[in-house]
Coordinates of C-alpha atoms and ligand atoms in Angstrom, one line a residue:
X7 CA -10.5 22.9 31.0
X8 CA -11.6 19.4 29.5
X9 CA -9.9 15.9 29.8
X10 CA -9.4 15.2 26.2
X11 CA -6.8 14.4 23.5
X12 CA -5.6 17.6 23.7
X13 CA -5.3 18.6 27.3
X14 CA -3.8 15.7 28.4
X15 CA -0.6 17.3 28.6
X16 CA -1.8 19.4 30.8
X17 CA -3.2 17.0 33.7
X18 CA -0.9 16.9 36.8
X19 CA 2.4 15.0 36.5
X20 CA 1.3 12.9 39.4
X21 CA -1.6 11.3 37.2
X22 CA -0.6 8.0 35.9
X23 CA -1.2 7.2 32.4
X24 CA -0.9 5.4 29.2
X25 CA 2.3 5.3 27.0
X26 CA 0.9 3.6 23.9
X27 CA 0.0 5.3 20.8
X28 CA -3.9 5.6 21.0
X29 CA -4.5 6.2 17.6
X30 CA -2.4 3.2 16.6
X31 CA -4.8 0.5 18.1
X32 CA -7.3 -1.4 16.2
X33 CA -10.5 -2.1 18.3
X34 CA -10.6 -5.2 19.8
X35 CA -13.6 -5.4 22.2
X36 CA -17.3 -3.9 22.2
X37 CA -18.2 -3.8 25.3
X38 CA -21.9 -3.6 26.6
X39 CA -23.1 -1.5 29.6
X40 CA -20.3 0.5 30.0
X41 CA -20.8 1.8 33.3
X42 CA -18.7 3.1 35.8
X43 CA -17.6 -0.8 36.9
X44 CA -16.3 -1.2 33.6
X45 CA -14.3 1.7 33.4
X46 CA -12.7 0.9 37.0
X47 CA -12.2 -2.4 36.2
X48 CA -11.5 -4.8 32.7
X49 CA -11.0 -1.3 30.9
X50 CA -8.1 -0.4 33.7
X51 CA -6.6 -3.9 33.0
X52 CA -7.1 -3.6 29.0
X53 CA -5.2 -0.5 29.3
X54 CA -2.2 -1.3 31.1
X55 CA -2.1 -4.4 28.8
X56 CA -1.7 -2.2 26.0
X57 CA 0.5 -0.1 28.1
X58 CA 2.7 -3.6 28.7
X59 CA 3.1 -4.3 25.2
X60 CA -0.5 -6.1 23.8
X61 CA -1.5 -4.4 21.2
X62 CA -5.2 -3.6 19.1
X63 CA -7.4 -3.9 22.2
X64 CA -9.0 -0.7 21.7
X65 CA -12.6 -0.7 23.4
X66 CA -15.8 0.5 22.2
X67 CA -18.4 1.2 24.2
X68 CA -22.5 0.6 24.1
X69 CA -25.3 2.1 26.2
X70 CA -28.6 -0.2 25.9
X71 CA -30.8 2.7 28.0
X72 CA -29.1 5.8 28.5
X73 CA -26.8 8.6 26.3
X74 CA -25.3 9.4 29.8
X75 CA -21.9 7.8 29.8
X76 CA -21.7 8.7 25.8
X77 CA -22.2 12.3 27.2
X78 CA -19.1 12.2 29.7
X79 CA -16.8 10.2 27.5
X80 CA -17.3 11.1 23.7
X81 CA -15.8 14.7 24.5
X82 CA -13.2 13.4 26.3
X83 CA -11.5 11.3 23.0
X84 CA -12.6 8.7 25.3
X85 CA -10.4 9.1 28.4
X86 CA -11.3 9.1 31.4
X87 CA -9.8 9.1 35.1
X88 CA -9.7 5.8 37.7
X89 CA -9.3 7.3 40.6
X90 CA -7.9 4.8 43.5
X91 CA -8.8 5.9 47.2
X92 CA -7.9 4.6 50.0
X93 CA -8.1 5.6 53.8
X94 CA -5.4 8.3 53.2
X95 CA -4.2 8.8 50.0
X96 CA -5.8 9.0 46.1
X97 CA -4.3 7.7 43.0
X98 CA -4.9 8.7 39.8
X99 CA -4.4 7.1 36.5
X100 CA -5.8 8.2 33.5
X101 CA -6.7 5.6 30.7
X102 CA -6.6 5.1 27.1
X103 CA -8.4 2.4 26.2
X104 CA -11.9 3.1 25.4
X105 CA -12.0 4.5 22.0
X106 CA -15.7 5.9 21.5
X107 CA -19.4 5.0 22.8
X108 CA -22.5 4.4 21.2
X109 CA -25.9 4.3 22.1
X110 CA -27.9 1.3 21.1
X111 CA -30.8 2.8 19.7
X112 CA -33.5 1.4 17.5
X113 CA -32.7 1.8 14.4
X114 CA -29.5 2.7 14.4
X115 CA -27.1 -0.3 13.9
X116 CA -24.1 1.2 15.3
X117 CA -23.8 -1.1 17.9
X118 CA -24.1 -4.1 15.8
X119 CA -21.6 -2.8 13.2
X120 CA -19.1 -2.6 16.1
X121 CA -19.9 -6.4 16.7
X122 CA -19.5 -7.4 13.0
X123 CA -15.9 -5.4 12.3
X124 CA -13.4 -8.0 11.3
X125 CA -10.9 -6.9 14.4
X126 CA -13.5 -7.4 17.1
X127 CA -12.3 -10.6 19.2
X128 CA -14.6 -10.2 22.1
X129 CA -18.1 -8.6 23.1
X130 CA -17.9 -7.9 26.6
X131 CA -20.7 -7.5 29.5
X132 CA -21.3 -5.5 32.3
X133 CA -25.5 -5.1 32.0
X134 CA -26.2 -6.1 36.2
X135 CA -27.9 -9.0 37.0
X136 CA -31.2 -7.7 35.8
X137 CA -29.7 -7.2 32.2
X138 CA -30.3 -11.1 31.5
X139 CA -33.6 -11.2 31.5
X140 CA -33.9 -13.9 33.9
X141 CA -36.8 -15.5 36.0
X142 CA -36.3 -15.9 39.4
X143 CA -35.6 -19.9 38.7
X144 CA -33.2 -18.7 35.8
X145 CA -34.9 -19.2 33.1
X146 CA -35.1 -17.1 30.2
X147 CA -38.0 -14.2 30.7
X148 CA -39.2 -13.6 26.9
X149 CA -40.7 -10.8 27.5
X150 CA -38.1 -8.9 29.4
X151 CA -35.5 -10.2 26.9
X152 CA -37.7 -8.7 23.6
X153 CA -37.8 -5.4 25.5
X154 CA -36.5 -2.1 24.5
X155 CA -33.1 -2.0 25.8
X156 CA -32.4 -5.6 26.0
X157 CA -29.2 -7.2 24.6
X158 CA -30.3 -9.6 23.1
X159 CA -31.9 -8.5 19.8
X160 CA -28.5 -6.3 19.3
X161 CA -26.6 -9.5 19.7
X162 CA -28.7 -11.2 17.6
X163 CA -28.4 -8.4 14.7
X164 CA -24.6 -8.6 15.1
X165 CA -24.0 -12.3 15.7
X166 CA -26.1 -13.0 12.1
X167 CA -24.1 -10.2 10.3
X168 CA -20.7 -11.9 11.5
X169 CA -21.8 -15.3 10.5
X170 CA -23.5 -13.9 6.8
X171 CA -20.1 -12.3 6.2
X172 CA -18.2 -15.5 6.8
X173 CA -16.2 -13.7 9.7
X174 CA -15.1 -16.3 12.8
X175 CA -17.2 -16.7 15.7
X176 CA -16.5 -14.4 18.6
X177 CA -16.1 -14.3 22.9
X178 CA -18.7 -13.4 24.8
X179 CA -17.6 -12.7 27.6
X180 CA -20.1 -11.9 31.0
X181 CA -18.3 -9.8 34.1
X182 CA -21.4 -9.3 35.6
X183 CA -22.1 -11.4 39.4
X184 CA -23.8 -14.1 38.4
X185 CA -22.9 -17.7 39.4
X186 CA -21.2 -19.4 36.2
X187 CA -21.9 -16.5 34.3
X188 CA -20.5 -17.4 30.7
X189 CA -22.9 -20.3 31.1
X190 CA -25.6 -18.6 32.0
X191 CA -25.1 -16.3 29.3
X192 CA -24.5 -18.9 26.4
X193 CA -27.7 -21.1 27.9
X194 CA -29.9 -17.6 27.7
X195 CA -28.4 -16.5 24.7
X196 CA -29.2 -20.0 22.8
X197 CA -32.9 -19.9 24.5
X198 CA -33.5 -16.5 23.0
X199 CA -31.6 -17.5 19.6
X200 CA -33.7 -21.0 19.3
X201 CA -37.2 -18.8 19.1
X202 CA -35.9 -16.2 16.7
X203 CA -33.4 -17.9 14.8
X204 CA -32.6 -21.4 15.3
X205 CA -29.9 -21.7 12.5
X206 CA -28.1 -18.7 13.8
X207 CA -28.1 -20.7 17.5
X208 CA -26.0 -23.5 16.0
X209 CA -24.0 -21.2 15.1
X210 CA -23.5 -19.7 18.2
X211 CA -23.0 -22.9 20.1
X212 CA -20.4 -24.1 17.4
X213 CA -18.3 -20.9 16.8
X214 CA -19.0 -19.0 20.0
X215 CA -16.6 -19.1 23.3
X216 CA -18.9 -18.1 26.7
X217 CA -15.8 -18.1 29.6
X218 CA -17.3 -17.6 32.7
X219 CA -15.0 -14.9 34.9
X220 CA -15.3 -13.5 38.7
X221 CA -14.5 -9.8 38.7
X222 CA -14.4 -7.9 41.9
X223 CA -13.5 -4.7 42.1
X224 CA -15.7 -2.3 44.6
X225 CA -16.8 0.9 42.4
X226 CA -19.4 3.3 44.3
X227 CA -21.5 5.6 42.0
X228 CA -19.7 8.9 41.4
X229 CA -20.7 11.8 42.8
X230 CA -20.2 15.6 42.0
X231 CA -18.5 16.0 45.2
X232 CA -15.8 13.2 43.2
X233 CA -16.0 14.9 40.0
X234 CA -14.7 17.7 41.8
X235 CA -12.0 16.4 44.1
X236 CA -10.5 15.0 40.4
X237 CA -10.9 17.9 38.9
X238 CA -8.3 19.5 42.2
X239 CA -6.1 16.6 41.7
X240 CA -6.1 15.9 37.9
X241 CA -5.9 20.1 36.6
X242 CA -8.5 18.8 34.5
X243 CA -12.0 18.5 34.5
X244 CA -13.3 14.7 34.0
X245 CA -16.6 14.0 33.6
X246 CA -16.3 10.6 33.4
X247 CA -13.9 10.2 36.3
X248 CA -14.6 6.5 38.3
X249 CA -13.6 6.2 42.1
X250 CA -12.8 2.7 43.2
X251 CA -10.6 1.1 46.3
X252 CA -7.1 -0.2 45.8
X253 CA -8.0 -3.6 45.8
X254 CA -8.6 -5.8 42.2
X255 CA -9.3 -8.9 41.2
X256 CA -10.1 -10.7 37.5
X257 CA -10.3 -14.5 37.6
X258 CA -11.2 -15.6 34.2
X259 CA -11.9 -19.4 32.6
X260 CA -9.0 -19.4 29.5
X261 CA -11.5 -20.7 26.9
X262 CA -11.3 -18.0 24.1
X263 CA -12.8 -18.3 20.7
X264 CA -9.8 -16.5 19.6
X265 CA -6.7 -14.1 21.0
X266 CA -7.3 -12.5 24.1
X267 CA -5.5 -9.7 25.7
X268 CA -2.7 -10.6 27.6
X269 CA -4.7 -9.9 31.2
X270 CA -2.7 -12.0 32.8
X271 CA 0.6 -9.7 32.4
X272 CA -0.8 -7.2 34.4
X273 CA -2.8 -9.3 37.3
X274 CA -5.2 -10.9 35.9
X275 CA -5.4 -14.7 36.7
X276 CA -6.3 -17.2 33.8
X277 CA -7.8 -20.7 35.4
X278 CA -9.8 -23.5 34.0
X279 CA -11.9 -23.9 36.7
X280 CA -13.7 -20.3 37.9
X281 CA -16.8 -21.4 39.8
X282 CA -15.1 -21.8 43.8
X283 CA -13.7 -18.3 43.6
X284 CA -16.9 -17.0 41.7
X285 CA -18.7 -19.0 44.6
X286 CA -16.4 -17.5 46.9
X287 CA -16.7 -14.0 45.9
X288 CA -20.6 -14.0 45.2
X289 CA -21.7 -15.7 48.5
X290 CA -18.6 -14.0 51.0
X291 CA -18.5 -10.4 49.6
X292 CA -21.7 -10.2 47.6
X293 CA -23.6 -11.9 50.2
X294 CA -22.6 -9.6 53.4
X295 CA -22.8 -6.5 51.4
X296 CA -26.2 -7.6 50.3
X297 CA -26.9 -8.4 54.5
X298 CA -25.1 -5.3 55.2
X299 CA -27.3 -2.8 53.2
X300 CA -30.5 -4.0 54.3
X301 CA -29.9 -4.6 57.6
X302 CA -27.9 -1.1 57.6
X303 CA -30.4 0.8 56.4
X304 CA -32.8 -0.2 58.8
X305 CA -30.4 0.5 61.6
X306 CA -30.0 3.9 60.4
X307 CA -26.6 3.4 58.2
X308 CA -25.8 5.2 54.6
X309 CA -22.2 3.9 54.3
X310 CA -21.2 0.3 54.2
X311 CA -18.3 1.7 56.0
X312 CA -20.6 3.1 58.9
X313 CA -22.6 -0.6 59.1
X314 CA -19.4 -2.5 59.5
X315 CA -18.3 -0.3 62.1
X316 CA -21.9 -1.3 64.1
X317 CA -20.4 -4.0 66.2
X318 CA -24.0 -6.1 66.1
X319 CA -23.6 -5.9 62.2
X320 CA -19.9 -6.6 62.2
X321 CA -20.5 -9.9 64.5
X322 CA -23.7 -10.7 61.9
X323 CA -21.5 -10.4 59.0
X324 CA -18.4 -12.4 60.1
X325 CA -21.2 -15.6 61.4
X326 CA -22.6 -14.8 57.2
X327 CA -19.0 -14.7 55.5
X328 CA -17.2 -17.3 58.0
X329 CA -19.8 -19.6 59.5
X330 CA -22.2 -20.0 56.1
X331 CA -20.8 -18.9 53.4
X332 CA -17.4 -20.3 53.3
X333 CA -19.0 -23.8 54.9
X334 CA -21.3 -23.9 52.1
X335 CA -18.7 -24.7 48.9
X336 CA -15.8 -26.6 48.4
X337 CA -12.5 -24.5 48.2
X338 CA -9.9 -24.5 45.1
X339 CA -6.6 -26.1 46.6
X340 CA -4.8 -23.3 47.9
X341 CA -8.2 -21.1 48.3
X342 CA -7.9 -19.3 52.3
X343 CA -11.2 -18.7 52.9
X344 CA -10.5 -17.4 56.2
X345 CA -8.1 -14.8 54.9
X346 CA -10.4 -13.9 52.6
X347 CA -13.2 -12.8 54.9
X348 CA -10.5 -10.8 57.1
X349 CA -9.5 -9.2 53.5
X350 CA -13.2 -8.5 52.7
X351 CA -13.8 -7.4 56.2
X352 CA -10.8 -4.4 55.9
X353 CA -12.1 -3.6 52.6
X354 CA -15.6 -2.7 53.6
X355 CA -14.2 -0.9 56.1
X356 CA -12.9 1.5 53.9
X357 CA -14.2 5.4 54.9
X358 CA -12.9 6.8 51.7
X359 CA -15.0 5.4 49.5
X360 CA -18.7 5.9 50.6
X361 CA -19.8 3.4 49.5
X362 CA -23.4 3.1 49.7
X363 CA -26.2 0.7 50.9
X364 CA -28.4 2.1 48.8
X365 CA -27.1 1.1 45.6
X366 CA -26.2 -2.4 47.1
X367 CA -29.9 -2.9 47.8
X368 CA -31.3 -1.8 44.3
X369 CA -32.7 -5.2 42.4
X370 CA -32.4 -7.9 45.2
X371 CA -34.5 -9.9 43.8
X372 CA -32.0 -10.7 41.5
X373 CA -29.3 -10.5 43.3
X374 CA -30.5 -12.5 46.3
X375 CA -31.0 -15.8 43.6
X376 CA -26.9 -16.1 43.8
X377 CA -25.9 -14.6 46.8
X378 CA -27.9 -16.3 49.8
X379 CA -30.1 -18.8 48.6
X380 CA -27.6 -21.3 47.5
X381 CA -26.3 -21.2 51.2
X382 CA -29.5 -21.9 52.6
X383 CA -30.5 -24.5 50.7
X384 CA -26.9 -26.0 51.0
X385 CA -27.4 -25.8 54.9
X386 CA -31.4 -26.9 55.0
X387 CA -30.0 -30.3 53.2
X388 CA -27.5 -31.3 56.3
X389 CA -30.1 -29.9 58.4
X390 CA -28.2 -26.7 59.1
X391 CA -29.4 -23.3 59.7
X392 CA -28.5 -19.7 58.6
X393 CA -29.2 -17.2 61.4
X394 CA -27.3 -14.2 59.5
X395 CA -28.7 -14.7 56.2
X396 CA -32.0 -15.4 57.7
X397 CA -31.9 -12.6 59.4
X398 CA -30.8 -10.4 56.6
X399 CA -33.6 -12.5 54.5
X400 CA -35.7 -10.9 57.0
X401 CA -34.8 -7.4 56.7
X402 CA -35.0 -7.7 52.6
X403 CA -38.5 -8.6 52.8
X404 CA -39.2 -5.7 55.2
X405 CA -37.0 -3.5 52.2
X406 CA -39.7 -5.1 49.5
X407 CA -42.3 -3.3 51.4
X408 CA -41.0 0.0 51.1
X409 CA -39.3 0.8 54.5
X410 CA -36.6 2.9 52.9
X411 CA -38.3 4.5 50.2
X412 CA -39.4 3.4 46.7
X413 CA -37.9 -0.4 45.7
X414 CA -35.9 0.2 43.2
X415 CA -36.3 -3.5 41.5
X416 CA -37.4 -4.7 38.2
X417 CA -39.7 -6.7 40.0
X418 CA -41.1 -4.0 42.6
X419 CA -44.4 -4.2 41.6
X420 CA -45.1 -8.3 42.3
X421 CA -42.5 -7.8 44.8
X422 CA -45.1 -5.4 46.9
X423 CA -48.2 -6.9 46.6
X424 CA -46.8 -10.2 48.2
X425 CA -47.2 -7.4 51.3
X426 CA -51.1 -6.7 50.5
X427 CA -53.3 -7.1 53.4
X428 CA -50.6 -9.7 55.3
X429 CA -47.5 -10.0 58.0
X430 CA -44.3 -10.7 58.0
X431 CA -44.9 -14.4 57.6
X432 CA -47.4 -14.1 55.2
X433 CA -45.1 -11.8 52.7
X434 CA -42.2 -13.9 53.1
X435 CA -44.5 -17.3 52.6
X436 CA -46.0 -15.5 49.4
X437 CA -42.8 -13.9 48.0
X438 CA -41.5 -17.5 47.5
X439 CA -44.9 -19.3 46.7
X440 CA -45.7 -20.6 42.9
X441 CA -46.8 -17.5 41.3
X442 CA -44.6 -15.3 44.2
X443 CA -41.7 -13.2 42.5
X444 CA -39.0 -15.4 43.8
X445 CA -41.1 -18.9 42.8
X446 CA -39.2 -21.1 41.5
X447 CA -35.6 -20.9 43.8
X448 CA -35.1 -21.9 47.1
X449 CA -37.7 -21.1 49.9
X450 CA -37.4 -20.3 53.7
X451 CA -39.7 -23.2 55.7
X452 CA -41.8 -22.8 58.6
X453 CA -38.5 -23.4 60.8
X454 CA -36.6 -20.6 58.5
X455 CA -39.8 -18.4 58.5
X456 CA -39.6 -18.5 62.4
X457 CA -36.2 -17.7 63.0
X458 CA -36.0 -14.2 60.7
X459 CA -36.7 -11.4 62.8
X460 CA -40.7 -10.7 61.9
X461 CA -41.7 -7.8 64.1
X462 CA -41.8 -4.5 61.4
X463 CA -40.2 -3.0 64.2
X464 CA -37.0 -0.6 62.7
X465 CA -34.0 -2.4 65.2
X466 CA -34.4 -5.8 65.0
X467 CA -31.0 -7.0 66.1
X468 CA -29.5 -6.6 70.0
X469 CA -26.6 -4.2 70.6
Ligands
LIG509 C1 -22.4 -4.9 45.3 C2 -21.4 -5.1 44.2 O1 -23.9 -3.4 44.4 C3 -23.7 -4.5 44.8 O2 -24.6 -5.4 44.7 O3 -22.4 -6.0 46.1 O4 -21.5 -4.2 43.2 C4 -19.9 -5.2 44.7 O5 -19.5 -3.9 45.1 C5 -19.0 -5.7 43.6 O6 -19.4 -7.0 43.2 C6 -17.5 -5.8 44.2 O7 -16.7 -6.5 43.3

């Protein structure tokens, strides 16, 4: 039997869940790309919000590419079960916050009716990194951002709507891992606005509230296996169960455009100043998983449980995490960055939730631009250098080429060819040369060049 409505009774009384009226709740947020991070993560907060007391938070739901998630959830009423795992036990809780989900499709306007309904506060983000439509140097990428399935022209639709029917402006909020993301999102967003609509931009920039937030939450892609250990758990079959680890964290900049949700009630911390744990959290954990999945796969790894467990990839990731990373930024009074590696470093080391390397090392090429390269650079100016990360640098550009199967990167193609006919040294010196993928950001020197491991030999590292 079905996770809906009217089975819930049924699920197992160990399940936690929701206590508010459902029904009741006027939506609040549209949130776009609701993928399984999402679910595990500002949905679980929304709905134990609700849960505390908020009230009218309701979410609803858009797909840009695929009906997939609509598939799983639409069924269900909307629920759907966050499933907590750690080294010995599993925790359920099922949750009542998303209301429906649409599928942005062209022509149907769905999607931007959901922006333009009087209740909606906030249009929330979780599209990857790739979903911006960024060049490597971060600029806008017109071309990517007029594509089919890009945000933008939905935002656009909905944003003029709002303003034509003299409704207030609205949050945009980005929980995706980009460095100062709500400004990255409101300086795209006005680029893309200023060639299509210019009037509608001022707009934007006047009535409009981008915070920039750090989420972290570690949510590996379900499997069927997991669908089917919830199913034993739950009494219920869930296809949109989510499995995620214990741990949680929301750090979000309190500028709102209007009410929020009262996050903070139930964990969430409200700052003014985001960027050193986003810094913190992007170049520490981002940055060693990145070095752990392509240096673990070329070791032979599938888990990033398994890699941290390789002692040579365990002493690489502490030098990345402890001896670059957190030496690269300044700290937020109070900030322990050397408890927070030993934190990261028990988390990856979590063997329930195979977690793995392969979805870490999908779409480096955008990933890379906020998780390493900032370090290098900041090291290359005092004259510092970055064995880990240049040897993880190393093993990325071996990935480009194919080692571990087909690159799964919006920028595989270009990303490829800088392999054509050359070495290791000429690849890397081409990846980052004007015209190279990653022109435009930071680039490794002949010094740099020499020190990442260049034989296309599989074990590069000792031990
Ligand atoms: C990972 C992140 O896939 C990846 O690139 O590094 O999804 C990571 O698990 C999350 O940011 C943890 O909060």
């Amino acid at each position: 039997m079905r996770l809906a409505a009217a089975t819930l009774d049924r699920a197992a009384p160990g399940a936690e869940r929701f206590g508010y009226d459902r029904a009741a709740q006027a939506i609040g947020i549209v949130h776009i790309g609701i993928g399984a991070f999402h679910r595990a993560h500002q949905a679980w907060y929304t709905d134990r919000a609700m849960d505390a007391g908020d009230r009218d938070w309701a979410i609803a739901g858009v797909s840009l590419r695929s009906a997939t998630v609509a598939g799983q959830l639409n069924p269900q009423d909307g629920l759907y079960t966050v499933a907590e795992r750690s080294a010995d036990t599993t925790r359920l809780r099922v949750v009542g916050a998303v209301r429906e989900v649409v599928v942005a499709t062209p022509g149907d306007d769905r999607a931007a009716g959901l922006i333009v309904a009087p209740e909606t506060r906030i249009v929330s983000f979780t599209i990857t990194e790739k979903g911006y439509a960024r060049r490597a140097d971060g600029s806008l990428d017109g071309q990517a951002a007029d594509a089919g399935g890009s945000v933008y022209p939905l935002l656009h639709a909905g944003l003029k709507r709002r303003r034509d029917a003299g409704l207030p402006g609205l949050t945009l909020l980005s929980c995706d891992n980009l460095a100062d993301n709500g400004r990255q999102l409101e300086r795209l967003l006005l680029a893309y606005l200023d060639v299509h609509d210019a009037a509608l931009a001022g707009w934007v920039a006047g009535e409009c509230a981008f915070p920039s937030t750090m989420v972290d939450r570690i949510v590996p892609a379900t499997t069927p296996a997991d669908l089917d250990a919830v199913e034993q758990q739950l009494g219920l079959r869930d296809e949109g169960a989510v499995l995620t680890e214990p741990f949680s964290q929301w750090v979000i900049e309190d500028r709102f455009a209007g009410r929020r949700p009262r996050w903070d009630a139930v964990g969430a911390q409200l700052v003014t100043d985001v960027v050193p744990y986003e810094t913190a959290k992007l170049r520490m954990l981002n940055g060693a998983h990145s070095a752990l999945a392509y240096l673990g796969l070329e070791r032979g790894h599938t888990f990033v449980h398994e890699a941290i467990a390789d002692p040579a990839l365990r002493a690489l990731v502490e030098q990345l995490m402890r001896g670059e990373a957190a030496t690269s930024f300044p700290p937020a009074p109070g900030q322990d960055l050397a408890a927070y590696a030993e934190a990261l470093l028990a988390r990856f080391a979590n063997p329930a939730l195979q977690h793995r390397l392969a979805q870490i090392a999908m779409d480096g090429s955008q990933k890379i631009p906020n998780r390493w390269l900032p370090v290098l650079s900041y090291h290359r100016e005092r004259g510092t250098r970055c064995p880990a990360i240049l040897a993880a640098l190393g093993a990325w550009v071996r990935h480009v080429r194919g080692d571990h199967g087909k690159v799964d990167d919006p920028q595989a193609t270009a990303l490829q060819a800088a392999w054509l006919g050359t070495d290791m040294t000429g690849a890397t010196r081409s990846l980052f040369a004007p015209g190279g993928a990653m022109s435009g950001v930071w680039s490794p020197d002949g010094e740099d060049i020499a020190l990442m491991p260049g034989s296309p030999e599989k074990r590069p590292l000792s031990g």
